[in-house]
PDB file of C-alpha atoms in Angstrom:
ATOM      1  CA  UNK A   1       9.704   4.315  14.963  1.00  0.00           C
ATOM      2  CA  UNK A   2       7.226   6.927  14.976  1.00  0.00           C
ATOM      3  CA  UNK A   3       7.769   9.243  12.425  1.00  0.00           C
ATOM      4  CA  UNK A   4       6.354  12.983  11.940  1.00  0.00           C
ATOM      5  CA  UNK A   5       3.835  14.336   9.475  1.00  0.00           C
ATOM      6  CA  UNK A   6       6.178  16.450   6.979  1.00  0.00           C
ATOM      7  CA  UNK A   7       4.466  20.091   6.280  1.00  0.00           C
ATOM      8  CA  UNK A   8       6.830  22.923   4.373  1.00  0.00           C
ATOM      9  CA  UNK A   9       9.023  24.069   7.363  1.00  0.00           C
ATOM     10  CA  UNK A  10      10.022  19.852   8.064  1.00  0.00           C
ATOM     11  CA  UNK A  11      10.955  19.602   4.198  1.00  0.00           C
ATOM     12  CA  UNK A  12      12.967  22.879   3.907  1.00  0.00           C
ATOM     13  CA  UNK A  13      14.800  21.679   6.938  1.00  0.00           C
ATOM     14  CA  UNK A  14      15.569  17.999   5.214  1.00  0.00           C
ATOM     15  CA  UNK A  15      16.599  19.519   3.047  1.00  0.00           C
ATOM     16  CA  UNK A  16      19.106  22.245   4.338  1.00  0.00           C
ATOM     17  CA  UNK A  17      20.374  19.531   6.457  1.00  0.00           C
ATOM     18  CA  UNK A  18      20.666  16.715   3.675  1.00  0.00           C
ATOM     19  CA  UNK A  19      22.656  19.221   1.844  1.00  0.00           C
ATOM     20  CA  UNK A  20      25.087  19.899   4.884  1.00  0.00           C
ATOM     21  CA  UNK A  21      25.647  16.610   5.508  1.00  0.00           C
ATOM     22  CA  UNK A  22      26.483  15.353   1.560  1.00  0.00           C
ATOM     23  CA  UNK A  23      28.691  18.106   0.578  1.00  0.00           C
ATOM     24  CA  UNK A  24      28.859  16.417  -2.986  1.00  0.00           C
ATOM     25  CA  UNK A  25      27.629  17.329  -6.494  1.00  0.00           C
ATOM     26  CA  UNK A  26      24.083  15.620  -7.055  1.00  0.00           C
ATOM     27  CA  UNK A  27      20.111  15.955  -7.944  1.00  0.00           C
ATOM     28  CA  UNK A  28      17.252  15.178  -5.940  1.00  0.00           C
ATOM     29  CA  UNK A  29      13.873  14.395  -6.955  1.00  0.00           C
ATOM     30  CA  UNK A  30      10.856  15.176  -5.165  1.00  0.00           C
ATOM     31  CA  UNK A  31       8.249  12.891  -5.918  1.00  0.00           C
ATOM     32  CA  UNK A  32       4.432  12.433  -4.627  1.00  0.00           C
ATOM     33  CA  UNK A  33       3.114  14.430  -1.345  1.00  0.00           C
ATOM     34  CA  UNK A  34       7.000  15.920  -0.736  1.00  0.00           C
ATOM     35  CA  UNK A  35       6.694  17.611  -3.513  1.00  0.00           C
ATOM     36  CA  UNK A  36       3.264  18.685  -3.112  1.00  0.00           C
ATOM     37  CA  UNK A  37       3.902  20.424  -0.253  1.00  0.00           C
ATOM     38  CA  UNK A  38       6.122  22.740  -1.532  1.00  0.00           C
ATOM     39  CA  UNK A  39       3.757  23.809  -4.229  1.00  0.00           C
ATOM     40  CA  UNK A  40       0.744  24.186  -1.977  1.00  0.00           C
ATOM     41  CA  UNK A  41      -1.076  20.888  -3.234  1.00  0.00           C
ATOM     42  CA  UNK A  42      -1.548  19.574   0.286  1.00  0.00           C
ATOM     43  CA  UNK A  43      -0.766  20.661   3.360  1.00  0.00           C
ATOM     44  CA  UNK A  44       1.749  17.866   4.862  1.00  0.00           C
ATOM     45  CA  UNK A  45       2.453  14.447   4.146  1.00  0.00           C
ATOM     46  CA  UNK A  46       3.769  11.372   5.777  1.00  0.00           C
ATOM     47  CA  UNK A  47       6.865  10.466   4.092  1.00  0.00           C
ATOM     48  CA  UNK A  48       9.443  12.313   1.496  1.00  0.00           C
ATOM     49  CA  UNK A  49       9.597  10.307  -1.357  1.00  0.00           C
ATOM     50  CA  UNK A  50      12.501  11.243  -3.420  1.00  0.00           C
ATOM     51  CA  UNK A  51      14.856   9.726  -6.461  1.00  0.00           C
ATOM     52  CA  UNK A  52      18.586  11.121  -6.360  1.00  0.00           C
ATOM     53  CA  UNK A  53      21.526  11.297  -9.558  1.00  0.00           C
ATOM     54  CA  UNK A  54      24.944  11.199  -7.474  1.00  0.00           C
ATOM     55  CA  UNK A  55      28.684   9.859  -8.567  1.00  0.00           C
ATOM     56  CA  UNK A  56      28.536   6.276  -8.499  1.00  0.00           C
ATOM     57  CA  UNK A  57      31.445   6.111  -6.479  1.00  0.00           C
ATOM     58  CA  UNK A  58      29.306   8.613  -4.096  1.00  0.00           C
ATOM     59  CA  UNK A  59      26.076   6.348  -3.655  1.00  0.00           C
ATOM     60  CA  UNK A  60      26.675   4.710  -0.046  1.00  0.00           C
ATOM     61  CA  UNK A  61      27.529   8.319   1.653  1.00  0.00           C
ATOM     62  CA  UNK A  62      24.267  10.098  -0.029  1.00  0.00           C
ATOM     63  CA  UNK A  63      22.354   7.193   1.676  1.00  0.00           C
ATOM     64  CA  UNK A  64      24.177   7.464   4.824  1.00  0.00           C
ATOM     65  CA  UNK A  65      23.289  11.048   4.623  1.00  0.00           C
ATOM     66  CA  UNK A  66      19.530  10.362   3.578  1.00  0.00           C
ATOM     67  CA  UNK A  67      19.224   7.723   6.566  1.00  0.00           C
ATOM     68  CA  UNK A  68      21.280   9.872   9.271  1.00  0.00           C
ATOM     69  CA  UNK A  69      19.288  12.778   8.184  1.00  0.00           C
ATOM     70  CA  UNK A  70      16.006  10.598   8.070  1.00  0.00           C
ATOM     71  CA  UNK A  71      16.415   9.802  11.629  1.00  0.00           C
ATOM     72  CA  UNK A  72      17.869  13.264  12.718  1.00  0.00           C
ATOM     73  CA  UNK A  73      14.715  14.727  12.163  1.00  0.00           C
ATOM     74  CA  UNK A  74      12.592  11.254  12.809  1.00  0.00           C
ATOM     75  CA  UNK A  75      11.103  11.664   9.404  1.00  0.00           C
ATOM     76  CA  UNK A  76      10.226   8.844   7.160  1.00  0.00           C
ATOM     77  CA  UNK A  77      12.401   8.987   3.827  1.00  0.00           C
ATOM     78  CA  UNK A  78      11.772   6.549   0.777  1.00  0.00           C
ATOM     79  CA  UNK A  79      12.828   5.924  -2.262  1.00  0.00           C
ATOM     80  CA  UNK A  80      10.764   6.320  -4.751  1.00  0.00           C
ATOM     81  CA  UNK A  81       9.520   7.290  -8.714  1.00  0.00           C
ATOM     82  CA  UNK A  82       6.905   7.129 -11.303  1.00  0.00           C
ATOM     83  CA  UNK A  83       9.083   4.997 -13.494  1.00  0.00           C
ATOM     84  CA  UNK A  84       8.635   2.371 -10.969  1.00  0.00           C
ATOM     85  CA  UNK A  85       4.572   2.350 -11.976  1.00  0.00           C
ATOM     86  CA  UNK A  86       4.219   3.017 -15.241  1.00  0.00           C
ATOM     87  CA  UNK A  87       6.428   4.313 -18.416  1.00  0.00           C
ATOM     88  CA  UNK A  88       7.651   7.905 -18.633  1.00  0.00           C
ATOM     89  CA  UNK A  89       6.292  10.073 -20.844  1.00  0.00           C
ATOM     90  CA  UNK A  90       8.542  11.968 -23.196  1.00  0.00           C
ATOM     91  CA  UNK A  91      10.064  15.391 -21.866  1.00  0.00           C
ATOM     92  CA  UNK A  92       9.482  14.384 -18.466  1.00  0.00           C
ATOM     93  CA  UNK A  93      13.067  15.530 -17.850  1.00  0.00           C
ATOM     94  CA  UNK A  94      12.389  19.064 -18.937  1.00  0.00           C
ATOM     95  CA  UNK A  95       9.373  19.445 -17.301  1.00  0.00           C
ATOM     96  CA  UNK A  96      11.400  18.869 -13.590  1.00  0.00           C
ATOM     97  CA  UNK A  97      11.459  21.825 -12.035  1.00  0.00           C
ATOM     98  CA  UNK A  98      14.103  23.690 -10.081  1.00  0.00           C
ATOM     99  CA  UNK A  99      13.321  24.366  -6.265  1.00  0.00           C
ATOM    100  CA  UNK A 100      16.955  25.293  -4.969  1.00  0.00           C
ATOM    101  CA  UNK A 101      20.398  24.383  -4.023  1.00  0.00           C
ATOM    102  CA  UNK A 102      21.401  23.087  -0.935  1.00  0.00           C
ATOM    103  CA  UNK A 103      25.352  23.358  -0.765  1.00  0.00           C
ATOM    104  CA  UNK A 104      25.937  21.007  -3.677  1.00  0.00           C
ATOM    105  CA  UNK A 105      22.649  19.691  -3.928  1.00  0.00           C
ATOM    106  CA  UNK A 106      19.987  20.660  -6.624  1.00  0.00           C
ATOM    107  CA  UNK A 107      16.479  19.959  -6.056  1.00  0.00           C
ATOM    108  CA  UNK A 108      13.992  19.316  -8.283  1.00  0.00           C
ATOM    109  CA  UNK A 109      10.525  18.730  -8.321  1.00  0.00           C
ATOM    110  CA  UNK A 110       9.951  15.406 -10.491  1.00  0.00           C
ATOM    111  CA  UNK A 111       7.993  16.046 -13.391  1.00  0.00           C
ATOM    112  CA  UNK A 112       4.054  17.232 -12.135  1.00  0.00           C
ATOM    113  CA  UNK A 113       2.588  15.075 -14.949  1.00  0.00           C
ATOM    114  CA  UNK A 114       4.416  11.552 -14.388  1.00  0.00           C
ATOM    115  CA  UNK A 115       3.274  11.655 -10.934  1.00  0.00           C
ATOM    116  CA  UNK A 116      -0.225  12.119 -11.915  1.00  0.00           C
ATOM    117  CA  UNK A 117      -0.210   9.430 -14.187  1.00  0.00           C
ATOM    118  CA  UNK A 118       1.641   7.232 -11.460  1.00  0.00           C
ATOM    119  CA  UNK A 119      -1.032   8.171  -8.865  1.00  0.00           C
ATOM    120  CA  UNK A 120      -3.699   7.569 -11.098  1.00  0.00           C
ATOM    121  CA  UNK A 121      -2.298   3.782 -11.734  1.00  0.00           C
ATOM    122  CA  UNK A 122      -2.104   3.462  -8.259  1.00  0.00           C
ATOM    123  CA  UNK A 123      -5.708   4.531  -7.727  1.00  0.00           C
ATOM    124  CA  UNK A 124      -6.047   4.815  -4.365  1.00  0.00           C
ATOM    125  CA  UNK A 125      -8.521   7.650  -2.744  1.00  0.00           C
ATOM    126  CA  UNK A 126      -5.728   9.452  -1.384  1.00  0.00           C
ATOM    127  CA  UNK A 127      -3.923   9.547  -4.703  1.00  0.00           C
ATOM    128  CA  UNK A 128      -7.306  10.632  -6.787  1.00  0.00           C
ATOM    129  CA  UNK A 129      -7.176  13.353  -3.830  1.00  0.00           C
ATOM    130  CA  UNK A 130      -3.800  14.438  -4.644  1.00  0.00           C
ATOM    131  CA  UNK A 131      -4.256  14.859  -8.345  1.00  0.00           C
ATOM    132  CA  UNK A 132      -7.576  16.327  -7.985  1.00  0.00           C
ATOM    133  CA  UNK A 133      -5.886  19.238  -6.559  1.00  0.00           C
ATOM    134  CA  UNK A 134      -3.080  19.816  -8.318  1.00  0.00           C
ATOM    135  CA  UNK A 135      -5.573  19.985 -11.180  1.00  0.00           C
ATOM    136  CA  UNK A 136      -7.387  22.588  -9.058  1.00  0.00           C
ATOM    137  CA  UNK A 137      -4.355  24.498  -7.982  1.00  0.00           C
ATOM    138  CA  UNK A 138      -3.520  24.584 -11.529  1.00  0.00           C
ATOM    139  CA  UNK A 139       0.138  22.219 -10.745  1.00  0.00           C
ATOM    140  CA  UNK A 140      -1.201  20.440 -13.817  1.00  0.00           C
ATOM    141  CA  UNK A 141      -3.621  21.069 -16.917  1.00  0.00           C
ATOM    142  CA  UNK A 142      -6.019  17.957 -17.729  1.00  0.00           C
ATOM    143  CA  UNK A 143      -6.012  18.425 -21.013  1.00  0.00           C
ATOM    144  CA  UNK A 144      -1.959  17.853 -21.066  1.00  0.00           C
ATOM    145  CA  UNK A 145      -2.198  15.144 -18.638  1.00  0.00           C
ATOM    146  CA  UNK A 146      -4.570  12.974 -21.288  1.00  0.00           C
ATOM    147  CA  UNK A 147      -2.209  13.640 -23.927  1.00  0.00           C
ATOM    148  CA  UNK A 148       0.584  11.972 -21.885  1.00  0.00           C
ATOM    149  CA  UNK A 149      -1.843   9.349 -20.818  1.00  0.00           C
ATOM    150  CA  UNK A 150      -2.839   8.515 -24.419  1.00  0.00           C
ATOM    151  CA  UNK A 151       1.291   8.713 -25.300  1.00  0.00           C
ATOM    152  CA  UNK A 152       2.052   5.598 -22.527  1.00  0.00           C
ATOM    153  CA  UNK A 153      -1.208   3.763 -22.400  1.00  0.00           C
ATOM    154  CA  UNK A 154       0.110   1.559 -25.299  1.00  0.00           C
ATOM    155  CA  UNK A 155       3.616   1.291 -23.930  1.00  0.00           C
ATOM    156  CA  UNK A 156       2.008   0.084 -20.587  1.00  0.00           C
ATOM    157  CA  UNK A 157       1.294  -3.465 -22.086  1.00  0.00           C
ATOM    158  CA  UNK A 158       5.146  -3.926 -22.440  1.00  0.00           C
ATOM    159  CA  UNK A 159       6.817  -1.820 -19.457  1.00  0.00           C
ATOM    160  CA  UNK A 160       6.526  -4.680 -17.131  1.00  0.00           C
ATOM    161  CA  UNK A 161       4.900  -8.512 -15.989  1.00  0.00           C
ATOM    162  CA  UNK A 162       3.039  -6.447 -13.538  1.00  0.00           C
ATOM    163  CA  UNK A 163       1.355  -4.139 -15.758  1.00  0.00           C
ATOM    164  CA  UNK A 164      -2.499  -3.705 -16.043  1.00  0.00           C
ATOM    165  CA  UNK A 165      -3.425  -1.508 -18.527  1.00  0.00           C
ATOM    166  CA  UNK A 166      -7.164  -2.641 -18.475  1.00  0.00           C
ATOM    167  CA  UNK A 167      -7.306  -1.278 -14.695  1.00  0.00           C
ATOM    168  CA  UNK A 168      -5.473   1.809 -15.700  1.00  0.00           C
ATOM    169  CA  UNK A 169      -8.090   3.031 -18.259  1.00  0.00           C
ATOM    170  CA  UNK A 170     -11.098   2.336 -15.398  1.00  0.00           C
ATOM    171  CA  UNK A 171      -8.834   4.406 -12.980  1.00  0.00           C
ATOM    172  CA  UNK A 172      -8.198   7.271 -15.443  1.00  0.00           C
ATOM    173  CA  UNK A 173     -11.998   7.141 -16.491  1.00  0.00           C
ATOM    174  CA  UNK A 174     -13.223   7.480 -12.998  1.00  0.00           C
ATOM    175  CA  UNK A 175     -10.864  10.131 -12.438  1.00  0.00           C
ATOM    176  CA  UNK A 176     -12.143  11.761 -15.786  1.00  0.00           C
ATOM    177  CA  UNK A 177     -15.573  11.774 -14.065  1.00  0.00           C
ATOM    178  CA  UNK A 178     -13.957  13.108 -10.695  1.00  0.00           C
ATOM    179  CA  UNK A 179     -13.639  16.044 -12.818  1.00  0.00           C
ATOM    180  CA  UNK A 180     -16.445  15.882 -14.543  1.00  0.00           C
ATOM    181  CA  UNK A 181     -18.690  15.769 -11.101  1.00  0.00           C
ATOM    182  CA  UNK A 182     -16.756  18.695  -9.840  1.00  0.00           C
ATOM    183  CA  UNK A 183     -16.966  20.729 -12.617  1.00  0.00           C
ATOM    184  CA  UNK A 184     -13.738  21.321 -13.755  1.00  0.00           C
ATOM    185  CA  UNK A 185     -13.774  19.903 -16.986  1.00  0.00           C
ATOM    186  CA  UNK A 186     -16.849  19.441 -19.160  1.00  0.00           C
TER     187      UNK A 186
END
């Protein structure tokens, strides 16, 4: 299937239609480029990454609302979070933030500073791209965003097999001089 780029218009409709068709209590998550969008960090993306809270007993009609919805609107939905990457820093909870209901739905953008962290672990050029600008858009402050990277780096050694905190500090130090080269930190 050939799915469509997702720009602010696509993800408000998702949305209003997600929320039509699961006419239960429940949170979603925004996380990565779908949530970018809606703050002006990028411009569109390619896929809505989201994490959702719902009843247990409620979990197999969200996701045949997220799939019938997905391919509705022939836009690539995934499941997704930072938590899967790297370990949450503390308050990440609070620092969600509220973009609107949608009939019972709340929506939330995941926490600004996990998914920088979890971008930066990742390390690709698109995701240094990403967190460039929501430094530059002001999403995030670097300064904060080293704190929580200090706070996990020594939880990273024990959050999973997979873990590589040795390639996590190169990727946060060339990001560090990302910055640096641009001028927005000194």
């Amino acid at each position: 299937m050939n799915t469509q780029s997702i720009d602010t218009t696509k993800m408000e409709l998702f949305l209003r239609r997600l929320g039509e068709c699961y006419r239960r209590p429940g949170q979603v998550y925004l996380v990565g480029g779908s949530s970018l969008i809606l703050v002006g960090g990028k411009e569109s993306t390619l896929d809505i990454d989201l994490q959702f809270t719902v009843d247990p007993a409620d979990h197999g009609d969200f996701i045949r609302c997220l799939r019938q919805v997905s391919r509705e609107l022939n836009l690539a939905v995934e499941q997704a979070s930072p938590e899967q990457f790297i370990p949450l820093p503390a308050g990440y909870q609070e620092r969600s933030q509220f973009i609107g209901r949608y009939a019972a739905l709340d929506v939330f953008h995941f926490d600004f500073y996990s998914l920088a962290l979890s971008k930066l672990y990742r390390g690709n050029q698109k995701d240094y791209t990403d967190v460039l600008a929501m430094v530059r858009r002001q999403i995030i402050s670097f300064a904060r965003l080293e704190g929580y990277y200090q706070e996990i780096l020594p939880r990273l050694e024990t959050f999973s097999a997979h873990a590589q905190p040795e390639a996590f500090i190169r990727k946060f130090n060339r990001f560090t001089q990302l910055l640096r080269d641009e001028g927005l930190i000194g």
